[in-house]
XYZ file of C-alpha atoms in Angstrom:
754
model
C 129.505 168.578 41.779
C 130.211 169.326 45.412
C 132.523 166.892 47.473
C 128.820 167.112 49.485
C 126.704 165.305 47.373
C 129.319 163.305 46.135
C 129.794 161.347 49.587
C 126.159 160.204 48.437
C 127.487 157.784 45.489
C 128.595 154.511 47.383
C 128.856 151.174 46.458
C 127.786 150.164 42.551
C 124.087 149.337 41.972
C 122.365 146.341 40.085
C 120.976 145.577 36.774
C 118.379 148.195 36.010
C 114.792 146.929 35.968
C 112.684 148.807 33.490
C 109.331 148.918 34.579
C 106.651 150.776 32.712
C 105.307 153.904 35.507
C 101.832 153.795 36.562
C 99.547 156.872 36.250
C 99.724 157.124 40.070
C 101.247 154.200 42.189
C 99.833 152.912 45.363
C 101.529 153.697 48.578
C 103.548 150.557 49.199
C 102.779 148.242 51.398
C 105.815 146.282 53.279
C 105.621 142.472 53.718
C 105.033 140.645 56.461
C 107.580 140.820 59.233
C 108.951 144.373 57.935
C 106.121 146.782 59.605
C 106.794 149.584 61.154
C 105.270 152.567 63.916
C 104.859 155.299 62.352
C 105.462 157.757 65.219
C 108.721 155.984 66.204
C 109.912 154.976 62.488
C 111.123 151.892 64.410
C 110.246 147.770 63.140
C 106.514 147.346 64.841
C 106.979 143.214 63.724
C 109.781 140.704 65.544
C 112.919 140.443 63.627
C 113.696 136.601 62.081
C 117.178 135.318 61.912
C 117.563 135.962 58.327
C 116.967 139.555 58.578
C 119.539 139.691 61.881
C 121.989 138.086 60.003
C 121.586 140.216 57.042
C 121.798 143.246 58.977
C 125.392 141.760 61.019
C 126.603 141.270 57.430
C 126.287 145.085 56.626
C 128.121 145.971 59.480
C 130.513 142.976 60.701
C 133.360 145.369 60.706
C 131.673 147.368 63.447
C 130.322 144.471 65.486
C 133.960 142.324 65.381
C 135.303 145.623 66.642
C 132.654 145.885 69.137
C 132.718 142.565 69.626
C 136.269 142.178 70.234
C 136.527 145.105 73.241
C 133.783 144.249 75.277
C 134.911 140.546 75.510
C 138.454 141.382 76.292
C 136.746 143.723 78.760
C 135.107 141.281 80.378
C 137.778 138.475 80.923
C 139.732 141.579 81.905
C 137.547 141.780 85.125
C 136.855 138.606 85.514
C 140.867 137.953 86.039
C 140.917 141.386 87.965
C 137.419 140.763 90.981
C 137.850 136.660 90.592
C 142.371 135.677 91.125
C 142.792 132.349 90.620
C 142.993 130.697 94.338
C 145.135 127.278 95.560
C 142.279 124.285 95.090
C 143.517 121.254 97.362
C 141.452 117.179 96.316
C 141.280 114.673 97.923
C 139.482 111.652 96.757
C 137.085 108.655 98.170
C 136.061 105.160 96.710
C 132.015 104.902 97.147
C 131.156 101.434 96.211
C 128.201 100.331 94.361
C 127.694 97.394 96.939
C 129.199 95.990 100.439
C 130.126 92.532 100.622
C 128.697 91.044 103.980
C 130.905 87.643 103.444
C 128.820 84.860 101.676
C 125.813 87.784 101.898
C 125.129 90.542 99.358
C 123.534 93.194 100.735
C 120.995 93.280 97.957
C 119.232 96.558 99.615
C 122.058 98.714 99.396
C 122.449 97.609 95.377
C 118.978 98.847 94.878
C 119.080 101.767 96.742
C 122.601 102.809 95.414
C 121.490 105.635 92.750
C 119.998 107.214 96.141
C 122.879 106.637 98.028
C 125.241 107.859 95.623
C 123.809 111.439 95.041
C 123.122 111.516 98.914
C 126.750 110.967 100.034
C 127.427 114.710 98.015
C 124.979 116.280 100.458
C 126.149 114.444 103.384
C 129.630 115.482 103.484
C 128.348 119.346 103.127
C 125.697 118.791 105.895
C 125.992 121.242 108.353
C 127.050 118.224 111.327
C 130.283 117.123 109.406
C 131.926 120.730 109.249
C 131.489 121.850 112.524
C 132.825 118.222 113.624
C 135.604 119.195 111.243
C 136.242 122.641 112.593
C 136.081 121.354 115.443
C 139.508 119.134 114.623
C 142.700 120.183 117.018
C 144.636 120.897 113.832
C 141.798 123.120 112.581
C 141.669 125.144 115.774
C 145.468 125.337 116.049
C 145.197 127.231 112.857
C 143.371 130.512 114.381
C 141.737 131.255 111.585
C 138.345 129.505 111.714
C 137.313 130.617 114.871
C 133.953 132.574 113.698
C 132.051 129.182 112.870
C 129.509 131.470 111.151
C 131.937 132.679 108.683
C 133.631 129.841 108.061
C 130.481 127.289 107.443
C 129.848 130.120 104.980
C 132.988 129.952 103.331
C 132.953 125.990 103.036
C 129.977 126.394 101.982
C 131.166 128.689 99.111
C 134.756 127.195 98.299
C 133.755 123.083 99.015
C 132.532 121.101 95.948
C 132.001 117.803 95.155
C 131.609 115.553 92.689
C 131.224 112.584 90.605
C 133.394 113.389 87.790
C 136.242 110.866 87.978
C 133.912 107.946 88.440
C 131.010 106.466 88.962
C 132.463 105.351 92.298
C 134.337 108.031 92.580
C 134.095 110.888 95.170
C 136.013 113.830 94.266
C 136.119 116.744 97.522
C 137.903 119.782 96.241
C 138.528 123.499 98.265
C 139.804 126.486 97.381
C 141.476 128.947 99.041
C 144.554 131.556 99.375
C 146.638 129.438 101.692
C 147.547 125.827 100.231
C 148.820 124.537 103.569
C 145.557 125.692 104.882
C 143.167 124.150 102.397
C 144.635 120.679 102.675
C 144.603 120.656 106.585
C 141.051 121.986 106.677
C 139.898 119.537 103.503
C 141.553 116.216 104.839
C 139.873 117.020 108.824
C 136.410 117.139 106.843
C 136.657 113.959 104.694
C 137.595 112.415 108.285
C 134.997 113.953 109.471
C 132.720 112.546 106.666
C 134.349 109.219 106.909
C 133.158 108.774 110.478
C 129.834 110.045 109.859
C 129.413 107.714 107.180
C 130.726 104.349 109.037
C 128.825 105.222 111.912
C 125.715 105.569 109.695
C 126.248 102.226 107.410
C 127.132 100.408 110.830
C 123.566 101.784 112.044
C 121.977 100.571 109.256
C 122.989 96.562 109.844
C 121.913 96.871 113.807
C 118.199 98.290 111.975
C 118.200 95.102 109.675
C 118.885 92.735 111.566
C 116.039 94.231 114.524
C 113.701 94.343 111.598
C 114.777 91.188 110.378
C 114.065 89.469 113.637
C 111.094 91.152 114.395
C 109.786 89.448 110.789
C 110.675 86.583 111.888
C 108.378 86.091 115.411
C 105.578 88.154 113.353
C 105.538 85.305 110.498
C 105.927 82.404 112.896
C 103.218 83.313 115.006
C 100.698 83.998 111.370
C 102.264 80.197 110.422
C 100.695 79.002 113.313
C 97.665 80.458 113.059
C 97.692 79.099 109.433
C 98.499 75.905 110.378
C 95.539 75.407 112.757
C 93.074 76.491 110.768
C 94.265 74.498 107.771
C 93.975 71.525 109.877
C 90.293 72.218 110.714
C 89.311 72.662 107.175
C 90.864 69.479 106.942
C 88.805 67.801 109.356
C 85.345 69.347 108.400
C 85.955 67.448 104.802
C 85.030 64.259 105.356
C 86.242 60.912 104.489
C 86.083 61.624 100.274
C 89.844 62.964 98.613
C 88.744 66.613 98.056
C 91.808 66.645 95.443
C 90.053 63.756 93.722
C 86.331 65.728 93.493
C 88.096 68.883 92.481
C 90.120 66.509 89.310
C 87.139 64.748 88.477
C 85.605 68.203 88.278
C 88.272 69.378 86.053
C 87.858 66.353 83.879
C 83.956 67.225 83.366
C 84.409 70.181 82.367
C 87.011 69.770 79.672
C 85.059 66.485 77.967
C 81.479 69.203 78.336
C 83.959 71.723 75.751
C 85.087 69.002 73.659
C 81.720 67.771 72.891
C 80.440 71.622 72.208
C 83.281 71.899 70.013
C 82.158 68.250 67.942
C 78.601 69.817 67.675
C 79.723 73.104 66.336
C 81.720 71.460 64.055
C 79.187 69.030 62.583
C 76.047 71.170 62.569
C 78.705 73.697 60.173
C 79.760 70.293 57.928
C 75.624 69.723 58.251
C 74.716 73.709 57.129
C 77.246 73.281 53.853
C 76.629 69.738 52.475
C 72.941 70.975 52.648
C 73.069 74.025 50.723
C 75.005 71.781 47.550
C 72.622 69.691 48.302
C 70.042 72.895 47.380
C 72.774 74.092 44.728
C 72.295 70.418 42.623
C 69.141 70.106 42.928
C 68.150 73.416 41.114
C 71.062 72.613 38.315
C 68.447 69.065 37.639
C 65.111 70.533 37.385
C 66.671 73.464 35.359
C 68.019 70.844 33.221
C 69.983 73.363 30.851
C 72.735 72.318 28.711
C 76.432 72.553 29.361
C 79.138 75.609 27.638
C 80.959 73.374 25.467
C 84.990 75.036 25.671
C 87.196 74.570 22.845
C 89.726 72.900 25.287
C 86.589 70.338 26.037
C 86.116 69.454 22.795
C 89.835 68.508 22.221
C 89.570 66.358 25.398
C 87.131 64.450 23.642
C 88.503 64.717 20.050
C 91.682 62.707 21.704
C 89.926 59.599 21.492
C 89.875 60.016 17.713
C 93.279 58.792 16.393
C 92.924 60.795 13.182
C 92.505 64.113 15.107
C 94.672 62.427 17.789
C 97.353 62.415 14.189
C 96.769 65.159 13.083
C 97.408 66.746 16.776
C 100.668 65.177 16.877
C 102.089 66.406 13.583
C 101.478 69.585 14.075
C 102.829 69.314 17.241
C 106.171 68.150 15.497
C 105.765 70.553 12.801
C 106.042 73.718 15.298
C 108.901 71.932 17.078
C 110.779 71.643 13.331
C 110.522 75.131 12.708
C 111.362 76.118 16.380
C 114.917 74.797 15.998
C 115.392 75.804 12.176
C 114.634 79.456 13.378
C 117.041 78.740 16.374
C 120.269 77.360 14.474
C 119.636 79.622 11.228
C 121.388 83.234 10.818
C 119.375 85.912 10.852
C 117.087 85.611 7.309
C 118.512 82.934 6.647
C 115.744 80.056 7.371
C 112.870 81.446 5.769
C 113.105 79.402 2.352
C 113.700 76.490 4.976
C 110.757 77.155 6.730
C 108.369 78.460 4.173
C 106.942 74.546 3.209
C 106.455 73.899 7.009
C 104.885 76.720 8.059
C 102.899 75.843 4.867
C 101.250 72.768 6.074
C 101.228 73.699 9.907
C 99.003 76.117 8.824
C 97.095 73.492 6.606
C 96.445 70.882 9.743
C 95.777 74.151 11.866
C 92.888 74.689 9.090
C 91.338 70.848 9.099
C 91.917 70.595 12.751
C 89.589 73.278 13.257
C 87.072 71.570 10.986
C 86.840 68.435 12.599
C 86.826 70.505 15.870
C 83.341 72.266 15.024
C 82.054 68.901 13.262
C 82.883 67.087 16.521
C 81.335 70.204 18.828
C 78.014 68.647 18.755
C 78.619 65.253 20.074
C 81.111 66.438 22.529
C 78.111 68.850 23.786
C 76.167 65.765 23.983
C 79.004 63.395 25.858
C 80.085 65.930 28.243
C 76.340 66.559 29.338
C 75.281 63.391 29.867
C 78.564 63.044 32.046
C 77.534 65.983 33.750
C 74.301 64.769 34.615
C 75.310 61.136 35.726
C 77.846 63.206 38.676
C 75.398 65.480 39.377
C 73.178 62.991 40.358
C 75.496 60.714 41.915
C 76.787 64.010 44.020
C 72.864 64.081 45.288
C 72.835 60.755 46.506
C 75.393 61.134 48.293
C 75.161 64.342 50.128
C 71.490 63.256 50.436
C 73.422 60.301 52.828
C 75.638 62.782 54.208
C 73.137 64.660 55.525
C 71.006 62.069 57.629
C 74.694 60.702 58.904
C 74.990 64.384 60.284
C 71.597 64.731 61.758
C 72.126 60.889 63.516
C 75.413 62.089 64.613
C 74.492 65.538 66.258
C 71.159 63.914 68.083
C 73.481 61.541 69.545
C 75.995 64.629 70.698
C 73.197 65.914 72.081
C 72.375 63.384 74.240
C 75.545 62.766 75.652
C 76.231 67.233 75.963
C 72.909 66.965 78.193
C 74.184 64.631 80.176
C 77.914 65.600 80.915
C 76.517 69.410 81.398
C 74.074 67.537 84.321
C 77.123 65.425 85.892
C 79.602 69.047 85.817
C 76.929 70.766 87.629
C 76.508 67.972 90.628
C 80.248 68.406 90.924
C 80.328 72.266 90.988
C 77.562 71.868 93.644
C 79.682 69.153 95.743
C 82.555 71.475 95.763
C 80.757 74.879 96.273
C 78.285 73.628 99.021
C 78.694 75.137 102.160
C 79.559 71.729 103.364
C 82.203 70.716 101.703
C 84.884 74.002 100.897
C 87.707 72.426 98.585
C 88.280 75.804 97.432
C 89.180 77.580 100.501
C 91.014 74.482 101.454
C 93.420 74.653 98.238
C 94.116 78.465 99.645
C 94.394 77.912 102.694
C 97.159 75.393 101.526
C 98.793 77.578 99.511
C 99.420 80.230 101.512
C 100.715 77.665 104.653
C 103.450 76.942 102.137
C 104.007 80.244 100.408
C 104.266 81.472 104.598
C 106.568 78.452 105.058
C 108.923 79.324 102.097
C 109.097 82.867 103.702
C 110.269 81.931 106.664
C 113.033 79.885 105.053
C 114.056 82.831 103.567
C 114.036 85.610 106.418
C 115.748 83.129 108.634
C 118.686 82.049 106.789
C 119.618 86.058 105.707
C 119.083 86.789 110.019
C 121.912 83.912 111.025
C 123.949 85.368 108.620
C 123.841 88.528 109.210
C 124.102 87.521 113.172
C 126.849 85.063 112.383
C 129.422 87.478 110.001
C 131.780 90.266 111.712
C 131.302 93.979 110.537
C 131.505 94.642 107.114
C 133.608 97.185 105.506
C 132.504 100.491 105.202
C 130.796 101.469 101.750
C 132.833 104.832 101.588
C 137.026 104.412 102.134
C 140.009 107.005 101.435
C 141.487 106.916 98.193
C 143.628 109.860 98.187
C 144.540 112.527 100.774
C 144.716 115.966 100.258
C 148.006 117.491 99.463
C 148.756 121.067 100.015
C 148.768 121.982 96.699
C 151.646 123.526 94.202
C 150.409 125.964 92.115
C 147.447 127.978 91.830
C 144.882 126.415 89.572
C 143.850 128.311 86.755
C 140.966 125.580 85.096
C 137.659 128.119 86.880
C 138.567 130.951 85.397
C 139.940 130.046 81.666
C 136.495 128.581 81.885
C 134.424 131.388 83.309
C 136.492 133.951 80.990
C 135.697 131.628 78.075
C 132.326 131.556 78.482
C 131.664 134.938 79.309
C 134.259 136.833 76.714
C 131.942 134.732 73.770
C 128.784 135.518 75.523
C 129.755 139.226 75.319
C 131.457 138.159 72.265
C 127.823 137.737 70.709
C 126.270 139.879 73.106
C 127.550 143.146 70.988
C 127.467 141.006 67.316
C 123.629 140.629 68.111
C 123.590 144.394 69.519
C 125.240 145.816 66.294
C 122.781 143.433 63.775
C 119.680 144.237 66.196
C 120.332 147.936 65.527
C 121.457 147.882 62.398
C 117.865 145.963 61.986
C 116.297 148.821 64.067
C 117.744 150.821 61.857
C 116.091 149.422 58.525
C 118.523 151.157 56.461
C 118.166 150.389 52.491
C 121.053 147.667 51.545
C 120.058 146.288 47.934
C 117.599 146.964 45.225
C 115.081 144.163 46.607
C 114.820 146.161 49.289
C 113.304 148.477 47.586
C 110.731 146.527 45.188
C 110.141 143.549 47.604
C 110.374 145.391 51.016
C 108.558 148.734 49.582
C 106.885 148.343 47.025
C 108.657 150.391 44.684
C 108.958 150.384 41.414
C 112.595 150.112 40.627
C 113.505 152.910 37.455
C 117.479 151.953 37.235
C 120.486 152.516 40.158
C 123.705 153.979 39.859
C 127.221 153.520 40.619
C 129.585 154.030 43.858
C 132.763 156.321 42.899
C 135.844 156.357 44.253
C 136.847 159.773 45.467
C 139.224 160.966 42.534
C 136.838 160.167 39.901
C 133.699 162.635 41.656
C 133.071 164.886 39.041
C 131.516 165.780 36.257
C 134.181 165.982 33.555
C 136.954 163.880 33.267
C 139.618 166.151 31.839
C 143.006 165.320 33.612
C 141.681 161.836 35.066
C 143.592 158.935 35.460
C 142.316 155.993 33.334
C 140.995 154.606 36.769
C 139.440 157.682 36.725
C 137.596 157.550 33.174
C 136.401 153.656 33.471
C 134.155 154.989 36.893
C 133.117 157.591 34.898
C 131.735 155.746 32.150
C 130.617 152.409 34.707
C 128.337 155.568 35.813
C 127.382 157.624 32.074
C 126.630 153.981 31.402
C 124.121 153.406 34.413
C 122.787 157.066 34.063
C 122.175 156.509 30.389
C 119.882 153.726 30.816
C 117.410 155.676 33.168
C 117.152 158.578 30.392
C 116.094 155.170 27.671
C 113.391 154.455 30.052
C 111.935 158.092 30.473
C 112.605 158.688 26.617
C 111.078 155.651 25.128
C 108.127 156.821 28.385
C 108.132 160.481 26.924
C 107.344 158.879 23.198
C 104.041 157.159 24.320
C 103.093 159.380 27.005
C 103.149 163.443 28.643
C 106.291 162.867 30.538
C 108.136 165.706 30.182
C 108.661 167.221 33.768
C 109.905 165.258 36.341
C 110.372 165.944 39.724
C 113.525 163.880 41.819
C 113.358 164.083 45.462
C 113.631 161.819 48.306
C 112.650 160.869 51.827
C 115.190 162.916 53.505
C 118.765 164.999 52.833
C 121.141 163.377 51.992
C 120.285 160.554 50.040
C 121.621 161.566 46.830
C 118.663 164.055 44.960
C 120.908 166.555 43.449
C 123.617 163.913 41.697
C 121.269 161.916 40.551
C 118.635 165.244 39.122
C 122.487 166.490 37.475
C 123.272 163.320 36.182
C 120.361 162.163 34.569
C 119.636 166.433 32.951
C 122.574 165.990 31.577
C 122.592 162.603 29.919
C 119.445 164.010 28.426
C 121.407 166.743 27.070
C 123.846 164.502 26.048
C 121.209 162.875 24.185
C 120.227 165.667 21.822
C 117.560 167.149 24.312
C 117.276 170.507 24.709
C 117.119 170.065 28.963
C 116.105 172.487 31.599
C 117.382 171.921 35.385
C 115.498 173.402 37.883
C 116.979 173.954 41.621
C 114.190 173.288 43.483
C 115.332 172.552 46.512
C 115.329 176.915 47.471
C 115.934 175.870 51.459
C 119.276 174.176 50.948
C 120.514 175.021 47.166
C 123.713 173.097 46.086
C 123.198 172.424 42.068
C 124.442 176.158 41.351
C 128.222 175.344 43.306
C 128.193 172.042 40.617
C 127.503 173.512 37.415
C 129.067 176.325 38.323
C 126.693 178.830 38.231
C 125.945 181.785 40.725
C 122.847 180.990 43.658
C 120.589 184.555 42.553
C 118.220 185.421 40.824
C 116.777 181.779 41.079
C 113.657 180.445 41.602
C 113.002 181.938 44.311
C 112.688 185.322 42.453
C 110.469 184.440 40.068
C 108.204 183.186 42.575
C 108.167 186.462 44.235
C 107.219 188.143 41.286
C 110.791 190.235 40.970
C 112.269 188.779 37.722
C 111.028 187.253 34.733
C 111.774 182.661 34.399
C 114.141 184.304 31.008
C 116.322 186.496 33.258
C 117.328 183.513 35.374
C 117.656 180.936 32.726
C 121.364 180.357 32.416
C 123.000 177.911 29.749
C 125.935 175.455 31.446
C 129.033 173.940 30.271
C 127.492 171.082 29.084
C 125.859 171.409 25.557
C 122.283 171.884 25.436
C 121.759 171.610 29.324
C 120.493 175.033 31.067
C 119.677 175.792 34.270
C 117.531 178.175 36.649
C 119.236 177.846 40.365
C 117.956 178.510 43.679
C 117.704 182.308 44.266
C 117.551 183.782 47.539
C 114.665 181.866 49.884
C 112.173 183.447 51.658
C 108.466 183.214 53.169
C 107.443 184.289 50.521
C 108.704 182.274 48.458
C 107.344 179.194 49.922
C 104.149 180.828 50.044
C 104.426 181.647 46.363
C 105.182 177.077 45.453
C 101.265 176.834 46.757
C 99.592 179.282 44.137
C 98.014 178.666 40.904
C 100.204 180.615 38.784
C 103.426 178.030 39.287
C 101.624 175.734 36.908
C 101.548 178.513 34.254
C 104.999 178.738 34.699
C 105.462 174.816 34.045
C 103.594 175.382 30.891
C 105.458 178.081 29.632
C 109.037 176.250 30.039
C 107.847 173.079 28.620
C 106.873 175.347 25.214
C 110.952 176.378 25.198
C 112.412 172.625 26.743
C 112.479 169.123 25.766
C 112.897 167.846 29.288
C 112.797 169.804 32.685
C 114.615 168.219 35.636
C 113.484 169.444 39.207
C 115.930 168.875 42.055
C 113.548 169.482 44.920
C 113.605 169.440 49.172
C 113.430 166.297 50.747
C 109.551 165.156 51.033
C 109.432 164.371 55.324
C 111.151 168.091 56.348
C 108.981 170.287 54.474
C 106.030 170.564 52.332
C 107.971 172.043 49.531
C 108.186 169.168 47.334
C 104.956 168.101 47.870
C 103.431 171.631 46.363
C 106.197 171.251 43.239
C 105.111 167.381 42.582
C 101.132 168.663 42.180
C 103.050 170.602 39.289
C 105.362 168.039 37.414
C 103.891 164.565 34.976
C 106.359 162.596 37.592
C 108.464 161.899 40.357
C 111.721 159.812 40.586
C 112.704 158.847 44.506
C 116.310 159.003 45.214
C 117.188 156.400 47.402
C 121.190 156.099 48.639
C 122.539 153.078 49.682
C 123.157 152.068 53.574
C 122.284 155.468 54.369
C 118.275 155.409 53.633
C 115.972 153.739 56.059
C 113.030 151.284 54.341
C 110.462 153.376 56.908
C 111.095 157.257 56.313
C 111.494 155.615 52.545
C 107.647 154.308 52.642
C 106.082 157.791 54.707
C 107.690 159.968 51.456
C 106.197 157.320 49.299
C 102.745 157.400 50.757
C 102.447 161.280 51.198
C 103.287 161.548 47.140
C 101.171 158.835 45.791
C 98.204 159.581 48.439
C 98.288 163.410 46.570
C 97.706 161.757 43.521
C 101.173 162.391 42.370
C 102.579 160.282 39.317
C 105.343 157.858 40.847
C 107.477 156.583 38.430
C 109.689 154.715 40.446
C 113.139 154.707 42.751
C 116.532 154.983 41.693
C 119.357 153.152 44.105
C 122.435 154.789 44.195
C 125.554 152.843 45.533
C 123.989 148.991 45.165
C 125.843 146.417 43.474
C 125.913 146.751 40.036
C 125.255 143.935 37.161
C 126.568 147.063 34.870
C 130.025 147.008 37.017
C 130.820 143.618 36.950
C 129.521 142.768 33.674
C 132.330 146.017 32.470
C 135.670 144.087 33.708
C 135.526 142.334 30.500
C 133.982 144.535 27.844
C 135.367 148.274 27.044
C 133.544 151.086 28.114
C 135.317 153.696 26.759
C 136.028 154.602 22.421
C 139.242 152.976 21.242
């Protein structure tokens, strides 16, 4: 086997999953999320996180290297283009409220969140910055002469935050000169403090004026309402309006109570009438009541003989229970046997007395029930009459109270006596008097209190920084480095996903929908030979693993050949370099080892390689037979493997390729089937040329060679569909290089004879 072909063998495959090939396998259908564009061969559906993660696992070394390289380049660029600078810092205290002697500014308390957020904008406002730039100390620097450029520089490098605390305002300024940034920052802070003090003082004066205007307005409105109240009171007359209103409310309450009592009595009357009707029906029916055992026992309790027997039965039951409680298991049966006999005799006697006395008990119960029912009927009829009279009395009382309530309501709401308007007017006057009192107190306090301290005060002025600040560069470098690293990992994962390489057996069975005929392991470089002569024990081990894998595939073919016409098998792949020649040669060798007379045909006319593996000359071969230059018998050559012959590819040309489409090819294969048990054909790949499609129409079945981490899902499916559309019998696929259960199990199981 040549080094070129041996490169097609990768890691071991999974355990063989034998399947029975169908006559013609349908074209595989990719599951949801695995669609692809046949024109570009690229996935059409979006990737999911699981697919990207699996793709990254296959190329994690490349992703890691590329990610580290991208992160290092990004960090270096940040460090070069954004060098660290000196950062000066000043701290200010922004009080949550402002004290004014005995008065707390409640308006400032409630507006503090707005005031808190506004200060950052005030510090960076154009007015504050211009005032700072006009400071004589800043002017002496000579670098801030151009106000436009200076304002742009300050807007970019001046930062404000509350990260140190809710009432601690931190102001920072970065630059290349430590003394310069400290001086400019202090000038900005001083300009801001002056601006804040002016705003607060102006706010206090505005509050005093606002309260004074409100007090005057409330005073005029209160005088007007007092005059209106006086006129309304004089128009009410001698009767006290409050007394009339009280009578009206009392009348409404009484009327409501009478109505509730009416509803209660009517419900009681309805219930008693229902009970009376039920008892009347029972009295007319006069049916004998059913007598239960309990009723009979109650009646018999008056009989001394029955009572004596019942007491004796209870005593015997109690004695039996005590014996059973204290006796050992199985030891109390003798003591209780006689008692149980007595108990059974007493129970029979009591049951007999109960049956004898049942008619008398029924007669007694009937008489008692009839007496009680008659008494209840009389009582209910009396109650019904009383309730009727109560309803009549309440109806009369309700009518009188309702009339009285209407008179009082008419008196209260009449135009001559508007009591409700008068009460409303009194409430308004009292409310305005209370408001005026509060406003006057607040106004007097503001006038007599001295100017309050400012809410914003300086805690720490800026000092020239001694060292450059690397924190910004470190944070930015870390963030960008991590982003570039993640982007590189994602790019590698996306590239691998778009490539859609087959990595595992599940990608073939589930991803493409092909039958799995078997798997082949990947061999180390030193073990990639057809023979094991002169190799090390490790090479022998790998050759054994490979042989076991190929023999498993051979077993499936032999099993199918016993029941079906399966003797000519073509091995192909979607593209070149996917291990088809290696698979075909190993399979042919395995069939020969199984005492099957086997012929290996190199059908890859355009790129032959099998003749080098078996150390045979290239020509004459199949191409010469197709052109009619030689006969099949002249090109069949024995190999070093017993019972294995081969036909090399020969020297191809256009005439040989055209001859593959002739009808005579099938007859050639039929002649060869008379001489050999199996014919294995190594054909050209399906997608690049049409040679394999022509040969496939003359074989009994096709096996697909798929190379792990090289074959791609879109190309394999496209090749599979081309063959299936011709009605070719698809036996399934062999995956070369997937993880193998044979390799894993063979580590603890002998693979060579002792």
